[in-house]
Amino acid sequence: MNIFLIGYRCTGKSSVGKSLADRLDLSFADSDSEVVREQGISISEMVSKHGWDFFREKEREAIKRLSAADKHVIATGGGVVLNPENVKDMKENGIVVWLKATPETIKQRILQDENTADLRPSLTSKGFVEEIQEILSERTPLYENTMDFYIDTDHVGLNEICSFIISKLQQKS
C-alpha cells in the first residue's frame, strides 16, 4: 500500500510526506522531483520550453511508475488530479490524503518559499491571488472526488498533521 498526498501548491505535501514516511518507516517520493530529475531541468524551464501538456505527460509517467511501487509516501504535484488515469492509479494503489489550506495560507507559504520560481510557474495569466482562488475553485471538486480523507493544514504543525494521518490510517485498517 502507498499513501498519496494531494493538494494545491504549498499545502505541505513534500514536508508532510517526508515526515510521515520517516514515522511510518516507508520510502518517500515526490512526483515533481522525479520529473525534474528525469528531465534535467526545472519545472519552470520545462513549461517555458515545452508547455504544460509536456509537463503533464511526464507527470503521468512518474505517477504510473510510482503507483506501481509499494510502501511509499508519495507527494504529488498540485495538478495530478487533472488526469483521470493518475486518479485511477492512486486510488487502486493506496490511500489518497488531501492536504487543504486556505488561499491566504497558500499565498503566505508561496511567498516564503525560495523555490517558488523554479517549482511553481504561473498556471494562468491572472494575478497571484486571483490565480490561487481560480485554480482552487477548479480543482477542489477533483480533490474531493479523489481523496479518501483530508486534513486542513492551516495553523497546524507537521507533527499534528502526521499524527492525524496515522490515526486515520489505523482506523481504515
JSON list of C-alpha atoms in Angstrom, two decimals:
[
{"chain": "A", "resi": 1, "resn": "MET", "atom": "CA", "xyz": [0.00, 0.00, 0.00]},
{"chain": "A", "resi": 2, "resn": "ASN", "atom": "CA", "xyz": [1.08, 3.58, -0.76]},
{"chain": "A", "resi": 3, "resn": "ILE", "atom": "CA", "xyz": [-0.01, 6.89, 0.70]},
{"chain": "A", "resi": 4, "resn": "PHE", "atom": "CA", "xyz": [-0.56, 9.63, -1.87]},
{"chain": "A", "resi": 5, "resn": "LEU", "atom": "CA", "xyz": [-0.64, 13.24, -0.74]},
{"chain": "A", "resi": 6, "resn": "ILE", "atom": "CA", "xyz": [-2.64, 15.55, -2.99]},
{"chain": "A", "resi": 7, "resn": "GLY", "atom": "CA", "xyz": [-3.48, 19.24, -2.76]},
{"chain": "A", "resi": 8, "resn": "TYR", "atom": "CA", "xyz": [-2.70, 22.68, -4.09]},
{"chain": "A", "resi": 9, "resn": "ARG", "atom": "CA", "xyz": [0.78, 24.20, -4.09]},
{"chain": "A", "resi": 10, "resn": "CYS", "atom": "CA", "xyz": [2.28, 24.84, -0.66]},
{"chain": "A", "resi": 11, "resn": "THR", "atom": "CA", "xyz": [-0.23, 22.80, 1.32]},
{"chain": "A", "resi": 12, "resn": "GLY", "atom": "CA", "xyz": [2.60, 20.74, 2.81]},
{"chain": "A", "resi": 13, "resn": "LYS", "atom": "CA", "xyz": [2.74, 17.65, 0.60]},
{"chain": "A", "resi": 14, "resn": "SER", "atom": "CA", "xyz": [6.53, 17.35, 0.46]},
{"chain": "A", "resi": 15, "resn": "SER", "atom": "CA", "xyz": [7.20, 18.33, 4.09]},
{"chain": "A", "resi": 16, "resn": "VAL", "atom": "CA", "xyz": [4.42, 16.13, 5.43]},
{"chain": "A", "resi": 17, "resn": "GLY", "atom": "CA", "xyz": [5.40, 13.32, 3.07]},
{"chain": "A", "resi": 18, "resn": "LYS", "atom": "CA", "xyz": [9.00, 13.19, 4.30]},
{"chain": "A", "resi": 19, "resn": "SER", "atom": "CA", "xyz": [7.98, 13.32, 7.94]},
{"chain": "A", "resi": 20, "resn": "LEU", "atom": "CA", "xyz": [5.18, 10.78, 7.53]},
{"chain": "A", "resi": 21, "resn": "ALA", "atom": "CA", "xyz": [7.47, 8.38, 5.66]},
{"chain": "A", "resi": 22, "resn": "ASP", "atom": "CA", "xyz": [10.02, 8.63, 8.49]},
{"chain": "A", "resi": 23, "resn": "ARG", "atom": "CA", "xyz": [7.41, 7.99, 11.16]},
{"chain": "A", "resi": 24, "resn": "LEU", "atom": "CA", "xyz": [5.92, 5.01, 9.31]},
{"chain": "A", "resi": 25, "resn": "ASP", "atom": "CA", "xyz": [9.30, 3.64, 8.15]},
{"chain": "A", "resi": 26, "resn": "LEU", "atom": "CA", "xyz": [8.25, 3.92, 4.49]},
{"chain": "A", "resi": 27, "resn": "SER", "atom": "CA", "xyz": [10.08, 5.23, 1.44]},
{"chain": "A", "resi": 28, "resn": "PHE", "atom": "CA", "xyz": [9.34, 8.77, 0.26]},
{"chain": "A", "resi": 29, "resn": "ALA", "atom": "CA", "xyz": [8.98, 10.01, -3.30]},
{"chain": "A", "resi": 30, "resn": "ASP", "atom": "CA", "xyz": [7.97, 13.35, -4.78]},
{"chain": "A", "resi": 31, "resn": "SER", "atom": "CA", "xyz": [6.48, 13.15, -8.28]},
{"chain": "A", "resi": 32, "resn": "ASP", "atom": "CA", "xyz": [7.58, 16.68, -9.23]},
{"chain": "A", "resi": 33, "resn": "SER", "atom": "CA", "xyz": [11.15, 15.95, -8.10]},
{"chain": "A", "resi": 34, "resn": "GLU", "atom": "CA", "xyz": [11.10, 12.74, -10.12]},
{"chain": "A", "resi": 35, "resn": "VAL", "atom": "CA", "xyz": [10.07, 14.63, -13.26]},
{"chain": "A", "resi": 36, "resn": "VAL", "atom": "CA", "xyz": [12.74, 17.31, -12.69]},
{"chain": "A", "resi": 37, "resn": "ARG", "atom": "CA", "xyz": [15.42, 14.66, -12.11]},
{"chain": "A", "resi": 38, "resn": "GLU", "atom": "CA", "xyz": [14.45, 12.71, -15.24]},
{"chain": "A", "resi": 39, "resn": "GLN", "atom": "CA", "xyz": [14.25, 15.79, -17.49]},
{"chain": "A", "resi": 40, "resn": "GLY", "atom": "CA", "xyz": [17.31, 17.52, -16.05]},
{"chain": "A", "resi": 41, "resn": "ILE", "atom": "CA", "xyz": [15.58, 20.93, -15.93]},
{"chain": "A", "resi": 42, "resn": "SER", "atom": "CA", "xyz": [13.29, 22.76, -13.53]},
{"chain": "A", "resi": 43, "resn": "ILE", "atom": "CA", "xyz": [9.52, 22.69, -13.92]},
{"chain": "A", "resi": 44, "resn": "SER", "atom": "CA", "xyz": [9.59, 26.37, -14.88]},
{"chain": "A", "resi": 45, "resn": "GLU", "atom": "CA", "xyz": [12.11, 25.68, -17.66]},
{"chain": "A", "resi": 46, "resn": "MET", "atom": "CA", "xyz": [10.13, 22.63, -18.78]},
{"chain": "A", "resi": 47, "resn": "VAL", "atom": "CA", "xyz": [6.89, 24.60, -19.02]},
{"chain": "A", "resi": 48, "resn": "SER", "atom": "CA", "xyz": [8.63, 27.53, -20.72]},
{"chain": "A", "resi": 49, "resn": "LYS", "atom": "CA", "xyz": [10.34, 25.33, -23.34]},
{"chain": "A", "resi": 50, "resn": "HIS", "atom": "CA", "xyz": [7.74, 22.61, -23.89]},
{"chain": "A", "resi": 51, "resn": "GLY", "atom": "CA", "xyz": [4.46, 23.79, -22.35]},
{"chain": "A", "resi": 52, "resn": "TRP", "atom": "CA", "xyz": [2.16, 22.45, -19.64]},
{"chain": "A", "resi": 53, "resn": "ASP", "atom": "CA", "xyz": [1.00, 19.48, -21.74]},
{"chain": "A", "resi": 54, "resn": "PHE", "atom": "CA", "xyz": [4.57, 18.18, -21.90]},
{"chain": "A", "resi": 55, "resn": "PHE", "atom": "CA", "xyz": [4.94, 18.51, -18.13]},
{"chain": "A", "resi": 56, "resn": "ARG", "atom": "CA", "xyz": [1.60, 16.77, -17.51]},
{"chain": "A", "resi": 57, "resn": "GLU", "atom": "CA", "xyz": [2.70, 13.90, -19.78]},
{"chain": "A", "resi": 58, "resn": "LYS", "atom": "CA", "xyz": [5.93, 13.49, -17.79]},
{"chain": "A", "resi": 59, "resn": "GLU", "atom": "CA", "xyz": [3.95, 13.76, -14.54]},
{"chain": "A", "resi": 60, "resn": "ARG", "atom": "CA", "xyz": [1.67, 10.97, -15.79]},
{"chain": "A", "resi": 61, "resn": "GLU", "atom": "CA", "xyz": [4.68, 8.73, -16.46]},
{"chain": "A", "resi": 62, "resn": "ALA", "atom": "CA", "xyz": [6.03, 9.42, -12.96]},
{"chain": "A", "resi": 63, "resn": "ILE", "atom": "CA", "xyz": [2.68, 8.70, -11.26]},
{"chain": "A", "resi": 64, "resn": "LYS", "atom": "CA", "xyz": [2.27, 5.47, -13.21]},
{"chain": "A", "resi": 65, "resn": "ARG", "atom": "CA", "xyz": [5.74, 4.31, -12.14]},
{"chain": "A", "resi": 66, "resn": "LEU", "atom": "CA", "xyz": [5.38, 5.47, -8.52]},
{"chain": "A", "resi": 67, "resn": "SER", "atom": "CA", "xyz": [1.94, 3.86, -8.21]},
{"chain": "A", "resi": 68, "resn": "ALA", "atom": "CA", "xyz": [3.48, 0.51, -9.04]},
{"chain": "A", "resi": 69, "resn": "ALA", "atom": "CA", "xyz": [5.77, 0.82, -6.01]},
{"chain": "A", "resi": 70, "resn": "ASP", "atom": "CA", "xyz": [4.75, -0.38, -2.57]},
{"chain": "A", "resi": 71, "resn": "LYS", "atom": "CA", "xyz": [5.13, 1.07, 0.90]},
{"chain": "A", "resi": 72, "resn": "HIS", "atom": "CA", "xyz": [5.79, 4.61, -0.28]},
{"chain": "A", "resi": 73, "resn": "VAL", "atom": "CA", "xyz": [4.55, 8.01, 0.78]},
{"chain": "A", "resi": 74, "resn": "ILE", "atom": "CA", "xyz": [4.21, 9.96, -2.46]},
{"chain": "A", "resi": 75, "resn": "ALA", "atom": "CA", "xyz": [3.91, 13.74, -2.62]},
{"chain": "A", "resi": 76, "resn": "THR", "atom": "CA", "xyz": [2.19, 14.62, -5.88]},
{"chain": "A", "resi": 77, "resn": "GLY", "atom": "CA", "xyz": [2.06, 17.81, -7.89]},
{"chain": "A", "resi": 78, "resn": "GLY", "atom": "CA", "xyz": [-0.93, 20.06, -7.33]},
{"chain": "A", "resi": 79, "resn": "GLY", "atom": "CA", "xyz": [-2.40, 19.26, -10.74]},
{"chain": "A", "resi": 80, "resn": "VAL", "atom": "CA", "xyz": [-2.09, 15.48, -10.53]},
{"chain": "A", "resi": 81, "resn": "VAL", "atom": "CA", "xyz": [-5.89, 15.19, -10.19]},
{"chain": "A", "resi": 82, "resn": "LEU", "atom": "CA", "xyz": [-6.41, 16.76, -13.63]},
{"chain": "A", "resi": 83, "resn": "ASN", "atom": "CA", "xyz": [-5.66, 13.40, -15.28]},
{"chain": "A", "resi": 84, "resn": "PRO", "atom": "CA", "xyz": [-8.24, 10.66, -14.56]},
{"chain": "A", "resi": 85, "resn": "GLU", "atom": "CA", "xyz": [-5.57, 7.99, -15.16]},
{"chain": "A", "resi": 86, "resn": "ASN", "atom": "CA", "xyz": [-3.49, 9.43, -12.32]},
{"chain": "A", "resi": 87, "resn": "VAL", "atom": "CA", "xyz": [-6.55, 9.38, -10.06]},
{"chain": "A", "resi": 88, "resn": "LYS", "atom": "CA", "xyz": [-7.30, 5.76, -11.01]},
{"chain": "A", "resi": 89, "resn": "ASP", "atom": "CA", "xyz": [-3.71, 4.66, -10.33]},
{"chain": "A", "resi": 90, "resn": "MET", "atom": "CA", "xyz": [-3.58, 6.41, -6.96]},
{"chain": "A", "resi": 91, "resn": "LYS", "atom": "CA", "xyz": [-6.93, 5.03, -5.80]},
{"chain": "A", "resi": 92, "resn": "GLU", "atom": "CA", "xyz": [-6.05, 1.48, -6.91]},
{"chain": "A", "resi": 93, "resn": "ASN", "atom": "CA", "xyz": [-2.62, 1.52, -5.28]},
{"chain": "A", "resi": 94, "resn": "GLY", "atom": "CA", "xyz": [-3.05, 3.29, -1.99]},
{"chain": "A", "resi": 95, "resn": "ILE", "atom": "CA", "xyz": [-4.77, 5.75, 0.27]},
{"chain": "A", "resi": 96, "resn": "VAL", "atom": "CA", "xyz": [-5.19, 9.31, -1.00]},
{"chain": "A", "resi": 97, "resn": "VAL", "atom": "CA", "xyz": [-4.93, 12.15, 1.52]},
{"chain": "A", "resi": 98, "resn": "TRP", "atom": "CA", "xyz": [-5.90, 15.68, 0.55]},
{"chain": "A", "resi": 99, "resn": "LEU", "atom": "CA", "xyz": [-3.89, 18.38, 2.32]},
{"chain": "A", "resi": 100, "resn": "LYS", "atom": "CA", "xyz": [-6.07, 21.50, 2.32]},
{"chain": "A", "resi": 101, "resn": "ALA", "atom": "CA", "xyz": [-5.23, 25.13, 3.05]},
{"chain": "A", "resi": 102, "resn": "THR", "atom": "CA", "xyz": [-6.97, 28.46, 2.58]},
{"chain": "A", "resi": 103, "resn": "PRO", "atom": "CA", "xyz": [-5.91, 30.79, -0.25]},
{"chain": "A", "resi": 104, "resn": "GLU", "atom": "CA", "xyz": [-4.42, 33.13, 2.37]},
{"chain": "A", "resi": 105, "resn": "THR", "atom": "CA", "xyz": [-2.24, 30.38, 3.84]},
{"chain": "A", "resi": 106, "resn": "ILE", "atom": "CA", "xyz": [-1.18, 29.22, 0.38]},
{"chain": "A", "resi": 107, "resn": "LYS", "atom": "CA", "xyz": [-0.23, 32.77, -0.60]},
{"chain": "A", "resi": 108, "resn": "GLN", "atom": "CA", "xyz": [1.89, 33.24, 2.53]},
{"chain": "A", "resi": 109, "resn": "ARG", "atom": "CA", "xyz": [3.65, 29.91, 2.06]},
{"chain": "A", "resi": 110, "resn": "ILE", "atom": "CA", "xyz": [4.38, 30.57, -1.63]},
{"chain": "A", "resi": 111, "resn": "LEU", "atom": "CA", "xyz": [5.84, 33.98, -0.78]},
{"chain": "A", "resi": 112, "resn": "GLN", "atom": "CA", "xyz": [8.06, 32.43, 1.92]},
{"chain": "A", "resi": 113, "resn": "ASP", "atom": "CA", "xyz": [9.30, 29.56, -0.31]},
{"chain": "A", "resi": 114, "resn": "GLU", "atom": "CA", "xyz": [12.60, 30.35, -2.02]},
{"chain": "A", "resi": 115, "resn": "ASN", "atom": "CA", "xyz": [11.99, 27.57, -4.57]},
{"chain": "A", "resi": 116, "resn": "THR", "atom": "CA", "xyz": [8.74, 29.05, -5.86]},
{"chain": "A", "resi": 117, "resn": "ALA", "atom": "CA", "xyz": [10.22, 30.45, -9.09]},
{"chain": "A", "resi": 118, "resn": "ASP", "atom": "CA", "xyz": [11.66, 27.11, -10.22]},
{"chain": "A", "resi": 119, "resn": "LEU", "atom": "CA", "xyz": [8.99, 24.80, -8.86]},
{"chain": "A", "resi": 120, "resn": "ARG", "atom": "CA", "xyz": [5.80, 26.79, -9.27]},
{"chain": "A", "resi": 121, "resn": "PRO", "atom": "CA", "xyz": [5.43, 28.53, -12.62]},
{"chain": "A", "resi": 122, "resn": "SER", "atom": "CA", "xyz": [2.26, 30.54, -13.14]},
{"chain": "A", "resi": 123, "resn": "LEU", "atom": "CA", "xyz": [-0.75, 28.47, -14.10]},
{"chain": "A", "resi": 124, "resn": "THR", "atom": "CA", "xyz": [-2.78, 31.36, -15.53]},
{"chain": "A", "resi": 125, "resn": "SER", "atom": "CA", "xyz": [-2.22, 34.89, -16.77]},
{"chain": "A", "resi": 126, "resn": "LYS", "atom": "CA", "xyz": [-4.09, 36.26, -13.76]},
{"chain": "A", "resi": 127, "resn": "GLY", "atom": "CA", "xyz": [-2.67, 37.99, -10.72]},
{"chain": "A", "resi": 128, "resn": "PHE", "atom": "CA", "xyz": [-1.21, 35.97, -7.88]},
{"chain": "A", "resi": 129, "resn": "VAL", "atom": "CA", "xyz": [-4.21, 35.87, -5.51]},
{"chain": "A", "resi": 130, "resn": "GLU", "atom": "CA", "xyz": [-6.74, 35.57, -8.34]},
{"chain": "A", "resi": 131, "resn": "GLU", "atom": "CA", "xyz": [-4.81, 32.59, -9.72]},
{"chain": "A", "resi": 132, "resn": "ILE", "atom": "CA", "xyz": [-4.86, 30.79, -6.38]},
{"chain": "A", "resi": 133, "resn": "GLN", "atom": "CA", "xyz": [-8.60, 31.35, -5.99]},
{"chain": "A", "resi": 134, "resn": "GLU", "atom": "CA", "xyz": [-9.42, 30.35, -9.58]},
{"chain": "A", "resi": 135, "resn": "ILE", "atom": "CA", "xyz": [-7.33, 27.18, -9.60]},
{"chain": "A", "resi": 136, "resn": "LEU", "atom": "CA", "xyz": [-8.55, 26.15, -6.14]},
{"chain": "A", "resi": 137, "resn": "SER", "atom": "CA", "xyz": [-12.17, 26.54, -7.22]},
{"chain": "A", "resi": 138, "resn": "GLU", "atom": "CA", "xyz": [-11.50, 24.41, -10.32]},
{"chain": "A", "resi": 139, "resn": "ARG", "atom": "CA", "xyz": [-9.56, 21.69, -8.51]},
{"chain": "A", "resi": 140, "resn": "THR", "atom": "CA", "xyz": [-11.45, 21.43, -5.22]},
{"chain": "A", "resi": 141, "resn": "PRO", "atom": "CA", "xyz": [-14.13, 19.10, -6.67]},
{"chain": "A", "resi": 142, "resn": "LEU", "atom": "CA", "xyz": [-11.35, 16.95, -8.18]},
{"chain": "A", "resi": 143, "resn": "TYR", "atom": "CA", "xyz": [-9.51, 16.76, -4.85]},
{"chain": "A", "resi": 144, "resn": "GLU", "atom": "CA", "xyz": [-12.79, 15.90, -3.09]},
{"chain": "A", "resi": 145, "resn": "ASN", "atom": "CA", "xyz": [-13.57, 13.10, -5.56]},
{"chain": "A", "resi": 146, "resn": "THR", "atom": "CA", "xyz": [-10.06, 11.65, -5.34]},
{"chain": "A", "resi": 147, "resn": "MET", "atom": "CA", "xyz": [-9.37, 11.72, -1.59]},
{"chain": "A", "resi": 148, "resn": "ASP", "atom": "CA", "xyz": [-10.04, 9.05, 0.98]},
{"chain": "A", "resi": 149, "resn": "PHE", "atom": "CA", "xyz": [-9.86, 11.75, 3.65]},
{"chain": "A", "resi": 150, "resn": "TYR", "atom": "CA", "xyz": [-8.48, 15.27, 4.14]},
{"chain": "A", "resi": 151, "resn": "ILE", "atom": "CA", "xyz": [-6.81, 17.44, 6.72]},
{"chain": "A", "resi": 152, "resn": "ASP", "atom": "CA", "xyz": [-6.75, 21.22, 6.92]},
{"chain": "A", "resi": 153, "resn": "THR", "atom": "CA", "xyz": [-3.11, 22.25, 7.18]},
{"chain": "A", "resi": 154, "resn": "ASP", "atom": "CA", "xyz": [-3.76, 25.87, 8.18]},
{"chain": "A", "resi": 155, "resn": "HIS", "atom": "CA", "xyz": [-2.20, 26.68, 11.57]},
{"chain": "A", "resi": 156, "resn": "VAL", "atom": "CA", "xyz": [-1.38, 23.01, 12.24]},
{"chain": "A", "resi": 157, "resn": "GLY", "atom": "CA", "xyz": [2.13, 21.76, 12.83]},
{"chain": "A", "resi": 158, "resn": "LEU", "atom": "CA", "xyz": [3.86, 18.97, 10.96]},
{"chain": "A", "resi": 159, "resn": "ASN", "atom": "CA", "xyz": [3.70, 16.54, 13.88]},
{"chain": "A", "resi": 160, "resn": "GLU", "atom": "CA", "xyz": [-0.04, 17.13, 14.35]},
{"chain": "A", "resi": 161, "resn": "ILE", "atom": "CA", "xyz": [-0.71, 16.59, 10.65]},
{"chain": "A", "resi": 162, "resn": "CYS", "atom": "CA", "xyz": [1.27, 13.34, 10.62]},
{"chain": "A", "resi": 163, "resn": "SER", "atom": "CA", "xyz": [-0.38, 12.11, 13.82]},
{"chain": "A", "resi": 164, "resn": "PHE", "atom": "CA", "xyz": [-3.82, 12.82, 12.34]},
{"chain": "A", "resi": 165, "resn": "ILE", "atom": "CA", "xyz": [-2.99, 10.93, 9.13]},
{"chain": "A", "resi": 166, "resn": "ILE", "atom": "CA", "xyz": [-1.57, 7.96, 11.06]},
{"chain": "A", "resi": 167, "resn": "SER", "atom": "CA", "xyz": [-4.68, 7.85, 13.22]},
{"chain": "A", "resi": 168, "resn": "LYS", "atom": "CA", "xyz": [-6.95, 7.88, 10.14]},
{"chain": "A", "resi": 169, "resn": "LEU", "atom": "CA", "xyz": [-4.86, 5.13, 8.51]},
{"chain": "A", "resi": 170, "resn": "GLN", "atom": "CA", "xyz": [-5.18, 2.96, 11.61]},
{"chain": "A", "resi": 171, "resn": "GLN", "atom": "CA", "xyz": [-8.96, 3.41, 11.55]},
{"chain": "A", "resi": 172, "resn": "LYS", "atom": "CA", "xyz": [-9.05, 2.28, 7.93]},
{"chain": "A", "resi": 173, "resn": "SER", "atom": "CA", "xyz": [-7.06, -0.91, 8.53]}
]
